[in-house]
PDB file of C-alpha atoms in Angstrom:
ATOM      1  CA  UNK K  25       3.115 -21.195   0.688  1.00 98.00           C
ATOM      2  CA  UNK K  26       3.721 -16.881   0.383  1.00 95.00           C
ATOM      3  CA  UNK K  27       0.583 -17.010  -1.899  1.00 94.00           C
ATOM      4  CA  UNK K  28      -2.963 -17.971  -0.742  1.00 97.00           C
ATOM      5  CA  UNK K  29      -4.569 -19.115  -3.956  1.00 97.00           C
ATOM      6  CA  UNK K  30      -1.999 -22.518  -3.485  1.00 98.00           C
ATOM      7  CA  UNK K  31      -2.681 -23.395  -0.216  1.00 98.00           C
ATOM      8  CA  UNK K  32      -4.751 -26.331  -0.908  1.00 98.00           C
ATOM      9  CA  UNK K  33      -1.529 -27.584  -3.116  1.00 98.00           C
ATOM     10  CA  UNK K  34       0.492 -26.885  -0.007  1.00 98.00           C
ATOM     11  CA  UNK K  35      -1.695 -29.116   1.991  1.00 98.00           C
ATOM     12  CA  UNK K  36      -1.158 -31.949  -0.724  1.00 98.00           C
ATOM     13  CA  UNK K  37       2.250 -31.879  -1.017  1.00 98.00           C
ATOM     14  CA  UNK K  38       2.760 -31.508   2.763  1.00 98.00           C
ATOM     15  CA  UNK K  39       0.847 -34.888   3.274  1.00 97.00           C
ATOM     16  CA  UNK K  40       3.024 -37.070   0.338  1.00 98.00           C
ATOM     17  CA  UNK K  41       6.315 -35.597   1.712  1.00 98.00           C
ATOM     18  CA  UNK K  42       5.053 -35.751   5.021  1.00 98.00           C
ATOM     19  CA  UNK K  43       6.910 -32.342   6.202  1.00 97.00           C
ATOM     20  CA  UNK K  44       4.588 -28.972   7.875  1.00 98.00           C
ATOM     21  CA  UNK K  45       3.616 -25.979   6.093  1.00 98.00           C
ATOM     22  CA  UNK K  46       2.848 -22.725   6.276  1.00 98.00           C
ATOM     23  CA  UNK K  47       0.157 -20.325   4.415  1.00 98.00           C
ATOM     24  CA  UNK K  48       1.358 -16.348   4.181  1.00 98.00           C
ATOM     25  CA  UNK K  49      -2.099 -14.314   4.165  1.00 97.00           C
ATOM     26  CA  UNK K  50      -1.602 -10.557   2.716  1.00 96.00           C
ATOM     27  CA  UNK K  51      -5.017  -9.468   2.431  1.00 93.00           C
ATOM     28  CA  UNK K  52      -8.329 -10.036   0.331  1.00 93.00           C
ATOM     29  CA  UNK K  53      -7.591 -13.840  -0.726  1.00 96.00           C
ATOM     30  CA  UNK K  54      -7.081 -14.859   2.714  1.00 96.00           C
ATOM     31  CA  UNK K  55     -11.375 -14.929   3.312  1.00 96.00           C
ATOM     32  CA  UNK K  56     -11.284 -17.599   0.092  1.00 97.00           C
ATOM     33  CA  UNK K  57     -11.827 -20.015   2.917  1.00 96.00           C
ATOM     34  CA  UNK K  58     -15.481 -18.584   3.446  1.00 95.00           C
ATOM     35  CA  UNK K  59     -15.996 -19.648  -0.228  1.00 94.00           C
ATOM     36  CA  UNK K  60     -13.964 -23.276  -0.740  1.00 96.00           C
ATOM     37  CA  UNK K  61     -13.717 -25.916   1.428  1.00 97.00           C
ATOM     38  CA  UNK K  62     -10.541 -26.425  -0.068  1.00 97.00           C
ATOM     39  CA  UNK K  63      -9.043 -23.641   1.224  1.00 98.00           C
ATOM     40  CA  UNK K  64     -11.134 -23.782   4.734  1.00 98.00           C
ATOM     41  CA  UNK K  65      -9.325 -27.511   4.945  1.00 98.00           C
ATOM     42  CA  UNK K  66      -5.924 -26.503   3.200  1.00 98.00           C
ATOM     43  CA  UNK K  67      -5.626 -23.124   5.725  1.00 98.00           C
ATOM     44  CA  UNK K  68      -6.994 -25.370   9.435  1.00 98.00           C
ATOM     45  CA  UNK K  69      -3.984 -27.639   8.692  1.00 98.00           C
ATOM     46  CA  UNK K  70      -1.234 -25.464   8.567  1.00 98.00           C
ATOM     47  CA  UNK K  71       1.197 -25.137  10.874  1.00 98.00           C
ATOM     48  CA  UNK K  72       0.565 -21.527  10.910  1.00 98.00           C
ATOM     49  CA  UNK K  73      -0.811 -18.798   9.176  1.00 98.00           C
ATOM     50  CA  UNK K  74       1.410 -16.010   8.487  1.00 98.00           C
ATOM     51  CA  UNK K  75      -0.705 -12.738   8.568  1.00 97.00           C
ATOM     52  CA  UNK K  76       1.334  -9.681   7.236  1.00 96.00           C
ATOM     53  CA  UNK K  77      -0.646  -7.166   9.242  1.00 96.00           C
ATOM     54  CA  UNK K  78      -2.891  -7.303  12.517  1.00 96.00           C
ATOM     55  CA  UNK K  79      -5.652  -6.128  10.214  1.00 96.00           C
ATOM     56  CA  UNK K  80      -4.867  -9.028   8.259  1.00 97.00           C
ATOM     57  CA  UNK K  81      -5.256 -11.564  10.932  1.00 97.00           C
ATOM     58  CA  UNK K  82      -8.060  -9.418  12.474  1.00 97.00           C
ATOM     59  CA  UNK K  83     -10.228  -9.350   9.370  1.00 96.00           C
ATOM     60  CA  UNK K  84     -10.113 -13.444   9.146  1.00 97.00           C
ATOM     61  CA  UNK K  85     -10.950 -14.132  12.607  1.00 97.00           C
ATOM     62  CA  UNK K  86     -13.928 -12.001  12.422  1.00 96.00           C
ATOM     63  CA  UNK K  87     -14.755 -13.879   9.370  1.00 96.00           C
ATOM     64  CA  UNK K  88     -14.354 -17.103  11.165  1.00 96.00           C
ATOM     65  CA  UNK K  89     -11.396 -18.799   9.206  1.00 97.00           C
ATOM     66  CA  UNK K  90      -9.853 -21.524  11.693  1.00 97.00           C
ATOM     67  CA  UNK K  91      -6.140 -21.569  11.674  1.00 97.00           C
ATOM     68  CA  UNK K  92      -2.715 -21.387  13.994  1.00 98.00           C
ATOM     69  CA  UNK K  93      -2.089 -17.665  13.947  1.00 98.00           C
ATOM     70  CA  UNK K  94       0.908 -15.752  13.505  1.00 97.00           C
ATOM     71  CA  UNK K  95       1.388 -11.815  13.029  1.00 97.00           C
ATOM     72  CA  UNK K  96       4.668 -10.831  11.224  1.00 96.00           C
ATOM     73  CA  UNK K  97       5.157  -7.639  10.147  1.00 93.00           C
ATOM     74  CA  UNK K  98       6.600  -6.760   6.354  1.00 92.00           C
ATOM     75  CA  UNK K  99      10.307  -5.903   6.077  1.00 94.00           C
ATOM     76  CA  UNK K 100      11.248  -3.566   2.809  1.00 96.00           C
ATOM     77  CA  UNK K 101      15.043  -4.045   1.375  1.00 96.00           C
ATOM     78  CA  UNK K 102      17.300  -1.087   2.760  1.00 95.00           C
ATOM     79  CA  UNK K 103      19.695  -2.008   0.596  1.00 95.00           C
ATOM     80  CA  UNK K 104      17.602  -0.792  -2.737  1.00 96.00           C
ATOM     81  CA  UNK K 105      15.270   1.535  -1.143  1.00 97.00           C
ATOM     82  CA  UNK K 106      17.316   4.438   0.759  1.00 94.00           C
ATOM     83  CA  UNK K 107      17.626   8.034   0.803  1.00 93.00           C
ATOM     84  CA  UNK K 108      19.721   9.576  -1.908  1.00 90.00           C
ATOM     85  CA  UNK K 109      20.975  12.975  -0.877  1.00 84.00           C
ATOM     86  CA  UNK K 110      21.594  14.488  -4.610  1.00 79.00           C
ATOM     87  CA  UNK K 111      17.945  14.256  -4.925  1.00 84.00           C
ATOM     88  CA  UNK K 112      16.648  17.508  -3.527  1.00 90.00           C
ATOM     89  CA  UNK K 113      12.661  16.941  -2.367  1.00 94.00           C
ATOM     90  CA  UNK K 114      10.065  18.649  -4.639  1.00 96.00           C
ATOM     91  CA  UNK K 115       6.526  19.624  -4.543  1.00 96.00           C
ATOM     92  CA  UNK K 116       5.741  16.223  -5.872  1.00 98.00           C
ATOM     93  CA  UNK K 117       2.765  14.118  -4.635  1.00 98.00           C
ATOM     94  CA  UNK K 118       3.185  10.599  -5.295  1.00 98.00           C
ATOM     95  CA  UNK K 119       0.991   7.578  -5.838  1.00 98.00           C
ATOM     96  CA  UNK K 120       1.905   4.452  -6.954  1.00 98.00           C
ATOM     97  CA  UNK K 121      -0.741   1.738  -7.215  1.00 96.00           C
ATOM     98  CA  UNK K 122      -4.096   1.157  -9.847  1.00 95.00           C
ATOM     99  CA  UNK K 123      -7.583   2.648 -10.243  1.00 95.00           C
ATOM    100  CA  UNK K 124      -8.611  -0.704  -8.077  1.00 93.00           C
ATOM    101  CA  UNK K 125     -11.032   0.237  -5.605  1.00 93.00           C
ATOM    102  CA  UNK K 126      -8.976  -0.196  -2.476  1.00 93.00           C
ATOM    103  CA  UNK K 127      -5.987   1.655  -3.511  1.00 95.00           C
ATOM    104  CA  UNK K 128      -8.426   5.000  -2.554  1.00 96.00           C
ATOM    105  CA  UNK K 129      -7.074   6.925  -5.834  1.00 97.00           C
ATOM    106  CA  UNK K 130     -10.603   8.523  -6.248  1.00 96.00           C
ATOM    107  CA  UNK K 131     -10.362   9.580  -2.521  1.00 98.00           C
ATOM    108  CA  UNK K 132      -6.907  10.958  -3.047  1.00 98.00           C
ATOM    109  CA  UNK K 133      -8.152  12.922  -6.240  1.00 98.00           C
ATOM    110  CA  UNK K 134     -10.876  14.676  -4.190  1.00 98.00           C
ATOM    111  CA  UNK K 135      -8.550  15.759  -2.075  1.00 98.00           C
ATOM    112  CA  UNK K 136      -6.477  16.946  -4.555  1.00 98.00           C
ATOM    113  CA  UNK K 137      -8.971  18.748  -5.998  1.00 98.00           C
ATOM    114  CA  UNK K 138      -9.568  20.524  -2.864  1.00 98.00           C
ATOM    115  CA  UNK K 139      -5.683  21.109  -2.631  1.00 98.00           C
ATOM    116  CA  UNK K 140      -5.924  23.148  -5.775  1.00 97.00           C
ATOM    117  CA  UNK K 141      -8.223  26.030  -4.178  1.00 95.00           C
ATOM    118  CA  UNK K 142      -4.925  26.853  -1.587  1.00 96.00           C
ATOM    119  CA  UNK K 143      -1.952  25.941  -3.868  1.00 96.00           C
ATOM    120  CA  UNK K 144      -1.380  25.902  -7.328  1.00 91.00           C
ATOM    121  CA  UNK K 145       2.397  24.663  -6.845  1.00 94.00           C
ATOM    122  CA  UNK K 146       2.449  20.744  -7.056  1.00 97.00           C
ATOM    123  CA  UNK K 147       2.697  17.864  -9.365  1.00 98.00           C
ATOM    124  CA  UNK K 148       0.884  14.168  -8.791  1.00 98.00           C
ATOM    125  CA  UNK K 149       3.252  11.331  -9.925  1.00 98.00           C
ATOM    126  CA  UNK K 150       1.479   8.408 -10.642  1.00 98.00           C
ATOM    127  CA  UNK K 151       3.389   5.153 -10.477  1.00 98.00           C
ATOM    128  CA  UNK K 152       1.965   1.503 -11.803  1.00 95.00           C
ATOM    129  CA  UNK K 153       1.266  -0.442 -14.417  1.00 93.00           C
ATOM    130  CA  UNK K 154      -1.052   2.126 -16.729  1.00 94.00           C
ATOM    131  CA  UNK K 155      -3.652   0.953 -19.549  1.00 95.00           C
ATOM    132  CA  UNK K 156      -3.869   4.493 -20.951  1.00 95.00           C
ATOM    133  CA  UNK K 157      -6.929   3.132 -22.747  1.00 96.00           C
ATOM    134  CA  UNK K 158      -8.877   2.120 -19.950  1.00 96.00           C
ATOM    135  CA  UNK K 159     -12.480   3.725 -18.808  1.00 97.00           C
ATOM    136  CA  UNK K 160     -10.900   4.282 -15.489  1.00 96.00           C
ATOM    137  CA  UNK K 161      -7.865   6.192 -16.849  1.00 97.00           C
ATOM    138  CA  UNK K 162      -9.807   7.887 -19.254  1.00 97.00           C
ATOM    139  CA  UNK K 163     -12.672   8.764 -16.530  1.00 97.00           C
ATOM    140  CA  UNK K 164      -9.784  10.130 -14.208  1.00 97.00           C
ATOM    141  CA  UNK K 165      -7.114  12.176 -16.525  1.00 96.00           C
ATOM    142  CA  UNK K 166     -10.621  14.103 -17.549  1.00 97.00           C
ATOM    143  CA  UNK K 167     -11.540  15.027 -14.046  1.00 97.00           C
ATOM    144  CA  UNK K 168      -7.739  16.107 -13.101  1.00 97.00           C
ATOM    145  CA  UNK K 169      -7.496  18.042 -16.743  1.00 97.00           C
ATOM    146  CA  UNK K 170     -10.612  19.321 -15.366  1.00 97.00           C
ATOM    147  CA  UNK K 171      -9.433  21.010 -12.585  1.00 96.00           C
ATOM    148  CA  UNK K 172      -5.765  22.065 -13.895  1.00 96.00           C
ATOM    149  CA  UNK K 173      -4.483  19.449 -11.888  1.00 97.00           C
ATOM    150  CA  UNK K 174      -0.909  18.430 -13.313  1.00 97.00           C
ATOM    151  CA  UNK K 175      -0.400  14.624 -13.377  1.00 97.00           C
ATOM    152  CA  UNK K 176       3.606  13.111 -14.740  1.00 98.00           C
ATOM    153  CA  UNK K 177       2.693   8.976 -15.014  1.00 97.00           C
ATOM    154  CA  UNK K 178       5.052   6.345 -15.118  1.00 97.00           C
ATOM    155  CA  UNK K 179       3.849   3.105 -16.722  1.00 95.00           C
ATOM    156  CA  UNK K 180       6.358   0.305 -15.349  1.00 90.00           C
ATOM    157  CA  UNK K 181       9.311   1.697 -13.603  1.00 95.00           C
ATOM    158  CA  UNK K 182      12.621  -0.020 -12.732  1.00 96.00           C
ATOM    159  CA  UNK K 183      13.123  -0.373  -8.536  1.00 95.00           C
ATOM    160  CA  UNK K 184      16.041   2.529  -9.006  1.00 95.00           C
ATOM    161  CA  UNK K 185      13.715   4.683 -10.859  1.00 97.00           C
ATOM    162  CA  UNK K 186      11.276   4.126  -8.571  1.00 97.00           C
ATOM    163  CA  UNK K 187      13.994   5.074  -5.747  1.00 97.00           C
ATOM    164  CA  UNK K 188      14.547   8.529  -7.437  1.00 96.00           C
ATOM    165  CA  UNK K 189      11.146   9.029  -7.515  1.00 97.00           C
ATOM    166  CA  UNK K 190      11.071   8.372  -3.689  1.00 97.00           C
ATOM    167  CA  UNK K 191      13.569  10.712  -3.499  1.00 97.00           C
ATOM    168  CA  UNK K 192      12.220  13.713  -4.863  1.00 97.00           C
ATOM    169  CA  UNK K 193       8.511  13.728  -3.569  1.00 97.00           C
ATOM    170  CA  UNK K 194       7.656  14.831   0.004  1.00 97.00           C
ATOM    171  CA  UNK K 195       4.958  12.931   0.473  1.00 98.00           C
ATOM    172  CA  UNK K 196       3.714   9.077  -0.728  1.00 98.00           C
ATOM    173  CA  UNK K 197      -0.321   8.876  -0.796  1.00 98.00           C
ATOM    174  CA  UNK K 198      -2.109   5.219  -0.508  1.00 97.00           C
ATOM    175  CA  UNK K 199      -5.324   5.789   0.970  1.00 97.00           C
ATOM    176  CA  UNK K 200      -6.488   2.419   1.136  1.00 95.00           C
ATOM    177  CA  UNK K 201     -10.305   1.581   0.924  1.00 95.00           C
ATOM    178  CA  UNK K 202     -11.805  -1.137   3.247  1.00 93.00           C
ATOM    179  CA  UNK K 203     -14.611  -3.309   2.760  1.00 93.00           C
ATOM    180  CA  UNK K 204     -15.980  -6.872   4.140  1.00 91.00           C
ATOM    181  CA  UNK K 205     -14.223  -8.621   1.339  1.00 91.00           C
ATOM    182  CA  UNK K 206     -11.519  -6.256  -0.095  1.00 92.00           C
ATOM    183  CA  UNK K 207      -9.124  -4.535   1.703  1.00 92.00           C
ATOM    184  CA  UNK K 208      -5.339  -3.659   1.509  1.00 91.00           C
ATOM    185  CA  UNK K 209      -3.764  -6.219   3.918  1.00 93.00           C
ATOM    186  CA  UNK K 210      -0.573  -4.202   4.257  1.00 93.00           C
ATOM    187  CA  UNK K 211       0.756  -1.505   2.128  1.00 92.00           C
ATOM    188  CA  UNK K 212       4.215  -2.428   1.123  1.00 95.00           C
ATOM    189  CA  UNK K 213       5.087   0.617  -0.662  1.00 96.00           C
ATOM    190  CA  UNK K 214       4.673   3.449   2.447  1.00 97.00           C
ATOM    191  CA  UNK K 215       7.486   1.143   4.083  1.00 97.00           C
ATOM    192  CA  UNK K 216       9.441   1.888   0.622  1.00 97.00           C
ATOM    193  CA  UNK K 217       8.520   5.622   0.929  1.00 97.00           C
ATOM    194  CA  UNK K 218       9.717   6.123   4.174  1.00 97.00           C
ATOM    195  CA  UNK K 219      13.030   3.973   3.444  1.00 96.00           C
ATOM    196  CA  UNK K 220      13.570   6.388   1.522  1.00 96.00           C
ATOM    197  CA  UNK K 221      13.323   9.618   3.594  1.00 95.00           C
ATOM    198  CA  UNK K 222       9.990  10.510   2.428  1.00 97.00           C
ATOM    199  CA  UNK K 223       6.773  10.934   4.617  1.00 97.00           C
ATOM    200  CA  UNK K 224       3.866   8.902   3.945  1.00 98.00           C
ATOM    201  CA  UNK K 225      -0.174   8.699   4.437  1.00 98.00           C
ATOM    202  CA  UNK K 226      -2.244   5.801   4.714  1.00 97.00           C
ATOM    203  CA  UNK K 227      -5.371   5.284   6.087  1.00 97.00           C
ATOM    204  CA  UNK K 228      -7.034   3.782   9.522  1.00 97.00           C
ATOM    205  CA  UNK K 229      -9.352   0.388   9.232  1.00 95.00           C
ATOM    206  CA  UNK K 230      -6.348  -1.056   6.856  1.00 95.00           C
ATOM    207  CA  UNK K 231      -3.193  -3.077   6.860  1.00 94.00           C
ATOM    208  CA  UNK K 232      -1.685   0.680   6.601  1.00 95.00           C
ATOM    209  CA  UNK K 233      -1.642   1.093  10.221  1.00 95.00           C
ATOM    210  CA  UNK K 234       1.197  -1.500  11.204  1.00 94.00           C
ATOM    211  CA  UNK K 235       3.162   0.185   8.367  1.00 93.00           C
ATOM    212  CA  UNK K 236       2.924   3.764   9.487  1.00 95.00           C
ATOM    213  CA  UNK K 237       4.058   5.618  12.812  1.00 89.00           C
ATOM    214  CA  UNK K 238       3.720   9.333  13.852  1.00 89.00           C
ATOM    215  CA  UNK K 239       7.491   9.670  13.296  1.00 89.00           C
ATOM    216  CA  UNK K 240       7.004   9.075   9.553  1.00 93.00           C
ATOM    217  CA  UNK K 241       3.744   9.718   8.484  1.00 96.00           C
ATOM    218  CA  UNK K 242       0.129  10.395   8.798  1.00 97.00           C
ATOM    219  CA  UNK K 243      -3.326   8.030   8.732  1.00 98.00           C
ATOM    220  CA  UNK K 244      -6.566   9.383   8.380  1.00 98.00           C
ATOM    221  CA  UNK K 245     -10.149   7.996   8.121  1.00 98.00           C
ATOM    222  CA  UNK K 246     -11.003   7.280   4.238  1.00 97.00           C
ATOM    223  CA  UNK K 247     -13.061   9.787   2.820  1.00 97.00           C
ATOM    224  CA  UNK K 248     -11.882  12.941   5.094  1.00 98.00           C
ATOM    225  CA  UNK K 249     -10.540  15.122   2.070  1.00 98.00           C
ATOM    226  CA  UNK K 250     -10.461  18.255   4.425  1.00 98.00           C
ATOM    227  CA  UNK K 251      -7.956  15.904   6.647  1.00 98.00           C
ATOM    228  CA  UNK K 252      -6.169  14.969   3.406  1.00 98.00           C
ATOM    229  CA  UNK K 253      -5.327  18.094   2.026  1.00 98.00           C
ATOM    230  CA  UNK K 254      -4.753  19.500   5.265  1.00 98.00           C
ATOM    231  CA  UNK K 255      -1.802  17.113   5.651  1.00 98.00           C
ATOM    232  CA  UNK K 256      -0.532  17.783   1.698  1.00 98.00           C
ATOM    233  CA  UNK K 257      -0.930  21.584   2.224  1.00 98.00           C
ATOM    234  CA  UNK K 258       1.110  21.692   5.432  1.00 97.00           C
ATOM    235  CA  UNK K 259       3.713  19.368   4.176  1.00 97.00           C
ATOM    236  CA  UNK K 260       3.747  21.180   0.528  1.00 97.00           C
ATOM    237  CA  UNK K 261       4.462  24.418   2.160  1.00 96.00           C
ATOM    238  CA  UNK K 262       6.855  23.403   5.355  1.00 93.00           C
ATOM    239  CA  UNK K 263      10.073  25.203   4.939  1.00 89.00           C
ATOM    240  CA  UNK K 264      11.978  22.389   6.854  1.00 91.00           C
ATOM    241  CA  UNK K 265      11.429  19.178   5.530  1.00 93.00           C
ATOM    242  CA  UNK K 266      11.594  16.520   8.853  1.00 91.00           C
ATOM    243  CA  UNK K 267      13.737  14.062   9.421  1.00 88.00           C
ATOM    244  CA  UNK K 268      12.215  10.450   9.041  1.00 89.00           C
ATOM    245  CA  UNK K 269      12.580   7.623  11.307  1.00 84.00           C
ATOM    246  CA  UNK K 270      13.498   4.400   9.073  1.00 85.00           C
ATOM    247  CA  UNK K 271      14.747   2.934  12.295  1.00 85.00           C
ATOM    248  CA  UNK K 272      10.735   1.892  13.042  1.00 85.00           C
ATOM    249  CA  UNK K 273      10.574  -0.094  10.080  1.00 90.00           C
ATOM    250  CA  UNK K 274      12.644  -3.557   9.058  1.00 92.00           C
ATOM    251  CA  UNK K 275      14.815  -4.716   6.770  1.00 94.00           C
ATOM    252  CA  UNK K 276      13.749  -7.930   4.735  1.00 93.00           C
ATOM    253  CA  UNK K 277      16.627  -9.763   6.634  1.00 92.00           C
ATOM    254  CA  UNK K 278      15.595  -8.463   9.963  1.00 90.00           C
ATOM    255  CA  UNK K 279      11.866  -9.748   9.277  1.00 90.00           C
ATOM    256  CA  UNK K 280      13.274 -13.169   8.344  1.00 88.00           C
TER     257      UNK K 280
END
């Protein structure tokens, strides 16, 4: 079962065929135990619980959700998600997510707008699916226009556009907020980002800290905007782009 919401259909059809299961927890939905004794029953009895993070698993032990634990870490496919050298890297800042809470885009905004003051030179991509009518979109694009910050969006990209996109920024942003019952269990796209040849930042307290290392990216503590745009400014303005490690993360078929 690789989605929690049909864990207690797992548990049903595991009992008529009479053959194990498993339940793969990414993040938020694996506390719906706390709230249904469906899932509380359907999450006990299986075989394991596949956390994609230590946060993960962390997060619902605290909470108290019983269950035969098992930590493996996300794998990204190397095949699709690579570095392209006729892409040269630009001052591009990228971000691909949603206004949701935990993806930290009003965190990454304030630092932005802090960036501004030190360098004019830099463009935000934003990357996701994009309701151009929504209050949120409408609340941020004013604040950005607001400070002349220059955001390109791309409403529903293709995994190769998304590659060149990869390609060209020098650095990926998901700050990810954390609270009790929402949180970012993982962070699949900094593994993308650095598959790619392209630092990342995530943040501490999140599923982003199995996905990063100090050989290809930076974590800070949500809500440190000095930090932030500390770490965009230096990489912004770094003559000699580094050389990432992709060695530290796995492919899909190495995870399986």
């Amino acid at each position: 079962c690789n989605i929690e919401l049909f864990a207690p259909l797992a548990f049903l059809i595991s009992k008529f065929y009479k053959i194990p299961y498993t339940v793969t927890v990414h993040g938020t939905n694996g506390l719906l135990p706390k709230k249904k004794w469906s899932y509380s029953h359907s999450f006990k009895n299986a075989s394991r619980l596949i956390c994609v993070s230590n946060f993960t698993k962390n997060r619902l032990v605290e909470e108290g959700v019983i269950g035969e634990y098992e930590v493996i870490i996300s794998g990204v496919n190397k095949n699709i998600f690579k570095s392209q050298e006729l892409f040269n890297k630009e001052n591009i800042i990228l971000f691909v997510g949603n206004y949701k809470k935990r993806k930290g885009f009003d965190f990454l905004l304030e630092a932005l707008i802090l960036l501004k003051n030190d360098l004019s030179d830099f463009t935000l991509y934003f990357v996701g699916n994009i309701n151009f009518n929504s209050l949120d979109h409408i609340k941020y694009s004013k604040i950005a226009a607001k400070h002349k910050i220059n955001i390109k969006y791309f409403n529903n990209v293709t995994d190769t556009q998304l590659v060149q996109i990869y390609n060209k920024a020098k650095l990926n942003i998901l700050p990810s907020f954390s609270s009790r019952y929402n949180f970012e269990g993982f962070g699949l796209i900094h593994l993308e980002s650095i598959s790619c040849g392209t630092l990342t930042v995530g943040t501490f307290n999140s599923g982003n800290e199995d996905a990063i290392h100090s050989e290809n990216g930076f974590l800070v503590n949500y809500g440190d905007t000095i930090e932030l745009k500390n770490i965009m400014f230096q990489v912004m303005t770094n003559k000699d782009y580094p050389k990432i490690n992709s060695t530290l993360i796995n492919d899909w078929n190495d995870t399986a």
